[in-house]
Coordinates of C-alpha atoms and ligand atoms in Angstrom, one line a residue:
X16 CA -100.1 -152.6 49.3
X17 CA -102.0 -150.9 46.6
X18 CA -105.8 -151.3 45.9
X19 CA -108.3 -150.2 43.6
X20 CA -111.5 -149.7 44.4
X21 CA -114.5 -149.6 42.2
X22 CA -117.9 -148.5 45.2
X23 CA -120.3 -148.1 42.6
X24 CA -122.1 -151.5 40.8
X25 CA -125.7 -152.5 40.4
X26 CA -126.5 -156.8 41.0
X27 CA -128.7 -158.1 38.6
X28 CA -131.3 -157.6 40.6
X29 CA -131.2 -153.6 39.4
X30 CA -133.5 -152.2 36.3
X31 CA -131.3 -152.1 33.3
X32 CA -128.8 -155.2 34.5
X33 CA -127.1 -158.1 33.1
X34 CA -128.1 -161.5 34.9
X35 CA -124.4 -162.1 35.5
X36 CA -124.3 -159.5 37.7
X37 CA -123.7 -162.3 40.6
X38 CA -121.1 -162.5 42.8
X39 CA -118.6 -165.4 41.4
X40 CA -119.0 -163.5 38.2
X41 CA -118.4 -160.0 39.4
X42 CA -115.6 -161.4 41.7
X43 CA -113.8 -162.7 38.6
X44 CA -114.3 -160.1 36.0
X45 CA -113.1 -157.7 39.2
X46 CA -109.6 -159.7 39.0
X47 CA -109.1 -159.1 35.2
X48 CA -110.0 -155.7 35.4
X49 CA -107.5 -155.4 38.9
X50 CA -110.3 -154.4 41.4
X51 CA -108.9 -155.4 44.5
X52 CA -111.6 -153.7 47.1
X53 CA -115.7 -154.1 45.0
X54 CA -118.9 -152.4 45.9
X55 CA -121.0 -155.5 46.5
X56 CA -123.9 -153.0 44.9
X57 CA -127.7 -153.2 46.0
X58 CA -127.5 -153.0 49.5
X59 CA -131.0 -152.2 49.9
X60 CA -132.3 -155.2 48.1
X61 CA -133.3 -158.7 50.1
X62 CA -132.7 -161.2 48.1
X63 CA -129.6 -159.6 46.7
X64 CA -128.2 -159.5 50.6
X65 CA -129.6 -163.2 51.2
X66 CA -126.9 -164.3 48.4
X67 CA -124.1 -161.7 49.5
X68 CA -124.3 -162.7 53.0
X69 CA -124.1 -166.4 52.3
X70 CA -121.3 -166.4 49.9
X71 CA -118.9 -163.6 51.4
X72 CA -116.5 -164.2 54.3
X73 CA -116.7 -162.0 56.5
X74 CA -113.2 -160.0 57.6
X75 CA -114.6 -158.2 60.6
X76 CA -112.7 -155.1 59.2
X77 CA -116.2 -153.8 57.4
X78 CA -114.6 -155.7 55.0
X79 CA -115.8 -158.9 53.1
X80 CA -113.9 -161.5 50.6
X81 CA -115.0 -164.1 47.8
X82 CA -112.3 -165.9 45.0
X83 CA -109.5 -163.3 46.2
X84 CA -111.5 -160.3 46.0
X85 CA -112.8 -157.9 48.9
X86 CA -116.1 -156.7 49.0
X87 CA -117.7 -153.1 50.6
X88 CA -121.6 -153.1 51.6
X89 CA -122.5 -150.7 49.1
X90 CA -125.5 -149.5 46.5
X91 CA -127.2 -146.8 45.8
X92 CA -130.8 -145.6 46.6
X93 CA -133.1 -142.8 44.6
X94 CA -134.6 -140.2 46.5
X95 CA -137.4 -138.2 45.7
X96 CA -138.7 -135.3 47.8
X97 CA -140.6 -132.2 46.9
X98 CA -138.4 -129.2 47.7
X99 CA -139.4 -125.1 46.8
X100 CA -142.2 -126.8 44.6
X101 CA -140.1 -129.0 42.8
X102 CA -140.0 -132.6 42.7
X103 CA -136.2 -133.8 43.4
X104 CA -134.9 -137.4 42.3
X105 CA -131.1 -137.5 43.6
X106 CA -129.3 -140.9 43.4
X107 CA -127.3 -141.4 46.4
X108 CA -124.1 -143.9 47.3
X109 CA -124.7 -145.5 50.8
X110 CA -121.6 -147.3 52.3
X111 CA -122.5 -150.0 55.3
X112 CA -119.6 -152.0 57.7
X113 CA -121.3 -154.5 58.5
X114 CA -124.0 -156.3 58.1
X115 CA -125.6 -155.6 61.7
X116 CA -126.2 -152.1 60.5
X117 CA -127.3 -152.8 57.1
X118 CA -130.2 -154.6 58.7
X119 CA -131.0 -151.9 60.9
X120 CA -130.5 -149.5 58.1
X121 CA -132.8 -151.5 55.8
X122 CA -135.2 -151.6 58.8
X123 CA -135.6 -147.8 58.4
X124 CA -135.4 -147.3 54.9
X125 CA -138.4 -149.7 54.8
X126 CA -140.8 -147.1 56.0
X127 CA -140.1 -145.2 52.9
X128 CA -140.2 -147.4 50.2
X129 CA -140.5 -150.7 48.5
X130 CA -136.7 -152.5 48.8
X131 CA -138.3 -155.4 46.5
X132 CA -138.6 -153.4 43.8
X133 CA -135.3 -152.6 42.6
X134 CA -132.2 -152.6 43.4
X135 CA -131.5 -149.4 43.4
X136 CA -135.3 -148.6 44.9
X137 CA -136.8 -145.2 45.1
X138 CA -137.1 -143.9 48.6
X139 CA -139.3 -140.9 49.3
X140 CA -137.2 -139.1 51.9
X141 CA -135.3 -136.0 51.6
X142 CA -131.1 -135.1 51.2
X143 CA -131.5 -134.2 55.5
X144 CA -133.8 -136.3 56.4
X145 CA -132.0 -139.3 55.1
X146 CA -128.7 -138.2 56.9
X147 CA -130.5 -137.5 60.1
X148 CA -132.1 -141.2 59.9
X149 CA -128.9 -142.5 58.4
X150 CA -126.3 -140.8 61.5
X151 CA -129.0 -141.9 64.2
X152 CA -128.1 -145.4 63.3
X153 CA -124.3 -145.1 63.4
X154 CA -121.5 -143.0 62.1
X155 CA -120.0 -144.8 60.2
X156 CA -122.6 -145.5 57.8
X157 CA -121.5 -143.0 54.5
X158 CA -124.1 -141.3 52.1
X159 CA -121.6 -139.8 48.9
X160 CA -124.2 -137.9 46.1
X161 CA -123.6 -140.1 43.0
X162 CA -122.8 -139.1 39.5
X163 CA -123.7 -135.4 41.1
X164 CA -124.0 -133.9 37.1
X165 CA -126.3 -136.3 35.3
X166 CA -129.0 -134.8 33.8
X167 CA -131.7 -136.8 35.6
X168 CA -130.7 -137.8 38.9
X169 CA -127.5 -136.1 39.7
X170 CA -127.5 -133.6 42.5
X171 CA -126.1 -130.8 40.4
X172 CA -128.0 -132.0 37.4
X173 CA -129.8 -130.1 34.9
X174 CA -133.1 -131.5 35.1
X175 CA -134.0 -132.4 38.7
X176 CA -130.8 -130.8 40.6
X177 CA -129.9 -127.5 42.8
X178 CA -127.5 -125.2 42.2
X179 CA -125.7 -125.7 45.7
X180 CA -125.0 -129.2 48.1
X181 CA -126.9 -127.5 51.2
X182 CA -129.6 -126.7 49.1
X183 CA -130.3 -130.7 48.8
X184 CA -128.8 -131.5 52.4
X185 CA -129.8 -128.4 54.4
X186 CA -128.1 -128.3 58.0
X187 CA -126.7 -131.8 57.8
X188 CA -124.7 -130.5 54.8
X189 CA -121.2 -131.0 56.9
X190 CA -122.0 -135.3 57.2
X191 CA -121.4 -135.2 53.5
X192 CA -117.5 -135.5 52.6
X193 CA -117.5 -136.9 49.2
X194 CA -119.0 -136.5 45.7
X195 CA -119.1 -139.3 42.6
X196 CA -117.8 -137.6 39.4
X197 CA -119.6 -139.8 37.0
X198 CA -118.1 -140.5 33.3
X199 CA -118.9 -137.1 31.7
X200 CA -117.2 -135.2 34.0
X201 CA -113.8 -135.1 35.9
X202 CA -112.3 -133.8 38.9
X203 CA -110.6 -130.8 36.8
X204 CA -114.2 -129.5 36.0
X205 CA -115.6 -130.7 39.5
X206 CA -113.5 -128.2 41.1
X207 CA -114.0 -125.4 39.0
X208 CA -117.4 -125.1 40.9
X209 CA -116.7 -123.4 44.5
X210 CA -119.5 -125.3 46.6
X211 CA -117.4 -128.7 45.4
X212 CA -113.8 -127.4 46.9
X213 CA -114.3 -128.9 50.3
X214 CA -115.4 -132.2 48.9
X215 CA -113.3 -135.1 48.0
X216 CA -114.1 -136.3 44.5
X217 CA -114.6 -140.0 44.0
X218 CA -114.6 -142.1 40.7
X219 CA -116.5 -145.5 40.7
X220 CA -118.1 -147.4 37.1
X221 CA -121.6 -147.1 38.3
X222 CA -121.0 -151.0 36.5
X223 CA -124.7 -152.8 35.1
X224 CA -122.6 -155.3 33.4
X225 CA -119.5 -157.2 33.9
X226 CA -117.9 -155.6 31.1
X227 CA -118.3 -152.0 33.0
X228 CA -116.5 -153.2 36.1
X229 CA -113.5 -150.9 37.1
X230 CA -113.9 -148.1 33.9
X231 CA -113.5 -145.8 36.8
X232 CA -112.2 -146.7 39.9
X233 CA -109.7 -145.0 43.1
X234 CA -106.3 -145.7 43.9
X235 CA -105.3 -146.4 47.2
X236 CA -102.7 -147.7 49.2
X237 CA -102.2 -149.5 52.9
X238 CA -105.8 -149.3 53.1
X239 CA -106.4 -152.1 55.1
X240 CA -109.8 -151.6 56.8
X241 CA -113.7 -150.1 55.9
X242 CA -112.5 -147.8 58.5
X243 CA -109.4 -146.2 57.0
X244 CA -110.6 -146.2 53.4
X245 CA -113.1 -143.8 54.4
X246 CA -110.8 -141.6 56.2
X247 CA -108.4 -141.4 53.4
X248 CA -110.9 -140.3 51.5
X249 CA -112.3 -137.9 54.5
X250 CA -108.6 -136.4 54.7
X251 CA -107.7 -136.2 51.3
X252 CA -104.6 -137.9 52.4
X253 CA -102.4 -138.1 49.1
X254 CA -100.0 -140.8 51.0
X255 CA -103.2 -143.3 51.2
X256 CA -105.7 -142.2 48.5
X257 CA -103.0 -141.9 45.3
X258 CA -105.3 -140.6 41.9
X259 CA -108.5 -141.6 40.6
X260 CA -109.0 -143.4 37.1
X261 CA -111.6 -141.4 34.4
X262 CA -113.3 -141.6 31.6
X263 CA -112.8 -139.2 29.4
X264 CA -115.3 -136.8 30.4
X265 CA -116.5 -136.7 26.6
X266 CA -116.4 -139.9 26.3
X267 CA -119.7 -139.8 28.5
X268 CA -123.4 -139.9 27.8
X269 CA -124.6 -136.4 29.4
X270 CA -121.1 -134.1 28.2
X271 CA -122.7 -132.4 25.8
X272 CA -125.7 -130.2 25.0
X273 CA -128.8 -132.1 22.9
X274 CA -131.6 -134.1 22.2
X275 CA -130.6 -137.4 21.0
X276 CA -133.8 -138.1 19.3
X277 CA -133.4 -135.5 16.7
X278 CA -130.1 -136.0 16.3
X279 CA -129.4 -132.7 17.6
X280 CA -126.1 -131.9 19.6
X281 CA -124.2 -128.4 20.2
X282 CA -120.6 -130.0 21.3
X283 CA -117.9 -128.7 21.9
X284 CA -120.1 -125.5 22.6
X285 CA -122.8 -125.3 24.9
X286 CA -126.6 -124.5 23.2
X287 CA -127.6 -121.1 23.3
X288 CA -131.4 -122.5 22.6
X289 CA -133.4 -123.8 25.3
X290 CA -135.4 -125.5 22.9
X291 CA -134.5 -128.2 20.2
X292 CA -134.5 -126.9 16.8
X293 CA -135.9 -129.7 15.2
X294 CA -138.8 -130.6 18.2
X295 CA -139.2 -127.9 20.0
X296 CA -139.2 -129.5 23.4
X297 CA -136.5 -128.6 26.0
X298 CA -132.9 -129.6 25.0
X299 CA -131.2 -131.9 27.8
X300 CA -128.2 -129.8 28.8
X301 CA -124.9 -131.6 29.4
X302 CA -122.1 -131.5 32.1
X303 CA -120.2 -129.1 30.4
X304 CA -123.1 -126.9 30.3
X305 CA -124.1 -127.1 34.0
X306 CA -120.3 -126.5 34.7
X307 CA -119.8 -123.5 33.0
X308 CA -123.5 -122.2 34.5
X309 CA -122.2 -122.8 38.2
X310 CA -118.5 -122.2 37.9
X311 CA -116.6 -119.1 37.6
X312 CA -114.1 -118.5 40.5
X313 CA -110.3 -118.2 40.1
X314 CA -107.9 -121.2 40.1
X315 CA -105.8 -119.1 42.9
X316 CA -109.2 -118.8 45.2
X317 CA -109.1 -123.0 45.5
X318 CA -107.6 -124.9 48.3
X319 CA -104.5 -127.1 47.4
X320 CA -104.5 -130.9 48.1
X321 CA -106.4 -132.6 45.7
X322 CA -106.2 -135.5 44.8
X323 CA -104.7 -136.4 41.3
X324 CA -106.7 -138.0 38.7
X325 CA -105.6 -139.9 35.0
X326 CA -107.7 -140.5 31.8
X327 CA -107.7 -143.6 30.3
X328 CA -110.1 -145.3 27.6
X329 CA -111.5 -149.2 27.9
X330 CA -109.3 -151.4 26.8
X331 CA -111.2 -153.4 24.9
X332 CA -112.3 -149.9 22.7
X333 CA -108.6 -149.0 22.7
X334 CA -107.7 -152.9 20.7
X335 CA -110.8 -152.1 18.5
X336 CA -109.7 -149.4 16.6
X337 CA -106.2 -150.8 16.6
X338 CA -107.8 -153.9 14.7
X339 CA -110.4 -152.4 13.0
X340 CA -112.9 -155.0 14.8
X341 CA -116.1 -154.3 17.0
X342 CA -115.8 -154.0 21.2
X343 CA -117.9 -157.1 20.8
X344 CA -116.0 -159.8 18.2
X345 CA -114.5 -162.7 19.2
X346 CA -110.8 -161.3 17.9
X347 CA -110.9 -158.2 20.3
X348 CA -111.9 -160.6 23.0
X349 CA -108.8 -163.1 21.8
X350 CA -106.3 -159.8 22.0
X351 CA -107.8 -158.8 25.1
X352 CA -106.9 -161.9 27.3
X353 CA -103.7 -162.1 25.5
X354 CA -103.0 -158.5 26.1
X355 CA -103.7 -159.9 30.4
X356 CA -101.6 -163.0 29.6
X357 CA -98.9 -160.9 29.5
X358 CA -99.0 -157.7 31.7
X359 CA -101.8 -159.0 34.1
X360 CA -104.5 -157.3 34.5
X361 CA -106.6 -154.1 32.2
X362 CA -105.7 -151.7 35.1
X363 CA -102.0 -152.4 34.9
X364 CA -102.1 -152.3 31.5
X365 CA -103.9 -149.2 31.2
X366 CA -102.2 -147.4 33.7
X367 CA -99.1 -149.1 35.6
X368 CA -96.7 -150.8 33.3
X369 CA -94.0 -149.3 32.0
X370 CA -93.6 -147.8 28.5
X371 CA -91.0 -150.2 28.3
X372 CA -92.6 -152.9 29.4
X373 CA -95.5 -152.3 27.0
X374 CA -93.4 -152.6 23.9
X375 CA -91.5 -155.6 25.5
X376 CA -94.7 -158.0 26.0
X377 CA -97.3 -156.7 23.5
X378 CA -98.1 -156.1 20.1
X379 CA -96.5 -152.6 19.2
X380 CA -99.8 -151.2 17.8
X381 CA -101.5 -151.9 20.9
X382 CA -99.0 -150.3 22.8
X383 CA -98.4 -147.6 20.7
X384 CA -101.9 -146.4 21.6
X385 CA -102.2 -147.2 24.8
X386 CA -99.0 -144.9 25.1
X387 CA -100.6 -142.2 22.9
X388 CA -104.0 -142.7 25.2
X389 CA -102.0 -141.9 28.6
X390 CA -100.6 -138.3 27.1
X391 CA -104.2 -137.6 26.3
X392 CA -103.4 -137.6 22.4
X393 CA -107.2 -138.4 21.9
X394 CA -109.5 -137.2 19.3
X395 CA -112.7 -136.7 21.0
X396 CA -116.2 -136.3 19.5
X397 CA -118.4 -135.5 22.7
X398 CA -121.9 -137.5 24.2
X399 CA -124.8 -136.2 24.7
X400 CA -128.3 -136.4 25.8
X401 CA -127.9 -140.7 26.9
X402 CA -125.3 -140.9 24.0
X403 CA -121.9 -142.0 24.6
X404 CA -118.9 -139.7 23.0
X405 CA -116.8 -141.5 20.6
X406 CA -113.0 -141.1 21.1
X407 CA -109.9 -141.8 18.6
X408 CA -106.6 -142.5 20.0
X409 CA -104.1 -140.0 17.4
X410 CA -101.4 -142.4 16.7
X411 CA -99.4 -140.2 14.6
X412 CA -99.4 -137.4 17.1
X413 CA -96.8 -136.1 18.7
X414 CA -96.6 -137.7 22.3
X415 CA -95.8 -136.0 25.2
X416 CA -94.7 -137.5 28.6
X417 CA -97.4 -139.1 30.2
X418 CA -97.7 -139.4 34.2
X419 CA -96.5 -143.3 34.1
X420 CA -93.8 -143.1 31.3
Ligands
LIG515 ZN1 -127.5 -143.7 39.7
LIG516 ZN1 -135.6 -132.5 19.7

């Protein structure tokens, strides 16, 4: 059976989140997107886990269920450390089986910071201290950096990153198996950087809102268990763990060289400036940027086996500029759900169905582009600095064969 997993959402009781960011909603919005296996989000927080516990069923797999979906213990922590005279802030993905452990965990985590604050609270503990606490409480408790290339944040990130993962981790380096792409980047330019060959790449929404659930999520099949989703993604085994969905990486908010204040930005090319033109202060370099900085070993040198990954844009932007109408407007919403009526949920629309299929059930525009969006035939005007890229699907283009034609 196939499943896609999204391991990345905030509840509402993160900074920055919409109030239905609860579970009945999530577990719905999760079914129309075609999330079959959701990050419950917030682990850390106790009120958060007072509701999760109380609502989800608990599978005894390390899995958990509510309205037909399945829920992972998962959310994500900030750490902040001082390290060669710099002060670090890394967001960090921590995966839980069961709810034994996340008590024991949070027990720990306690000692070095406030869980009531946030729900994705700051924690002042280094990359190898936190694995050391984190493996002396069970081994089967998962740390995956998170959107490793963001600016502020990411472990690779141009503002408060390192240049290498042992640099952050030190000698517990080898506990960490997987990274978190984020939107603005994609596997392709993850492993153009040598230190990231080893790794598996992962792909969640990093959701604040309903409306995010799913925009990047992992494809996996017979995964039945906590247990042998995180194996799968261990081994890089292609017969379980099948592609990962992306953004676009343009289509992110940190692509691109800039300051978004001044309305300054250097896409496609990187900045040769340190400093904004129009400020003076320090420009926030991009993804692409930090890429190309850290990159630069052949294709040949890399080790086969990776896992495949697809583009695809929202569907909700994708019926926008088919109808001319804002993401927001009660006609995109109308085409939307009848766009599900008929093939069943975004992902299978997006990404599964049939070319055939497409044409057969929905309006030919809408499928047009969809089919136009899956052979990347995609204008793309790149984010930058917090902004978000603005794509164009090119309708007229000439369309190639795309991976589920
Ligand atoms: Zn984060
Ligand atoms: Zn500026």
């Amino acid at each position: 059976m196939r499943e896609i997993l999204d391991l990345h959402v905030h509840s509402r009781f993160s900074r920055a989140t919409s109030k239905d960011m609860n579970i009945e909603g999530m577990a719905e919005r999760a079914k129309k997107k075609g999330i079959t296996i959701l990050g419950t989000g917030d682990i850390t927080h106790p009120e958060w886990m007072k509701e999760v516990k109380k609502k989800l069923v608990d599978l005894k797999n390390g899995l958990f269920e509510f309205g037909g979906v399945k829920f992972i213990l998962s959310g994500e922590i900030n750490i902040v450390f001082n390290l060669d005279g710099k002060l670090r802030k890394i967001h960090v993905l921590l995966t839980v089986p069961s709810f034994d452990l996340l008590d024991v965990l949070n027990a720990e985590l306690l000692h070095f910071g406030d869980l009531l604050s946030d729900g994705r609270p700051t924690i002042f503990i280094s990359g190898e201290k936190l694995l050391k606490l984190v493996s002396s409480i069970s081994d089967k408790i998962f740390v995956i950096p998170a959107h490793i290339w963001t600016p502020w944040f990411g472990l690779f990130g141009s503002k408060s990153g390192f240049d290498r993962i042992a640099d952050c981790f030190g000698d517990e380096t080898y506990k960490i198996f997987a990274l978190e792409t984020g939107l603005s980047s994609d596997p392709y330019l993850n492993y153009l950087v040598r230190d990231i060959d080893r790794f598996t790449v992962i792909s969640n929404s990093d959701a604040h809102s309903l409306e995010n659930l799913g925009r990047e999520a992992n494809v996996m099949e017979n995964v039945s268990s906590y247990e042998e989703i995180f194996t799968a993604i261990k081994n890089k085994d292609r017969k379980k763990f099948l592609f990962t969905i992306e953004f676009f990486p343009e289509e992110g908010k940190y692509f691109g060289d800039g300051h978004r204040k001044c309305g300054v930005h250097f896409v496609p090319e990187c900045a040769e400036k340190v400093f904004c033109p129009v400020c003076g202060k320090p420009l926030t370099y991009g993804v692409f940027h930090r890429v190309m900085d850290l990159a630069g070993w052949k294709e040949e040198e890399r080790s086969d086996g990776k896992i495949p990954f697809i583009h695809v844009i929202p569907l909700k932007e994708i019926l926008s500029q088919v109808f001319k109408k804002g993401k927001g407007t009660k006609v995109i919403e109308r085409e939307y759900l009848n766009v599900l009526n008929e093939l069943n949920t975004e992902i299978d629309a997006l990404v599964f169905k049939s070319k055939r299929v497409l044409f057969d059930k929905i309006n030919a525009d809408v499928a047009k582009a969809i089919v136009a969006m899956r052979s990347g035939n995609v204008v793309k005007q790149a984010g930058y600095d917090g902004e978000y890229g603005k794509l164009t699907i090119n309708m007229e283009g000439e369309q190639q064969v795309g991976l589920f034609n």
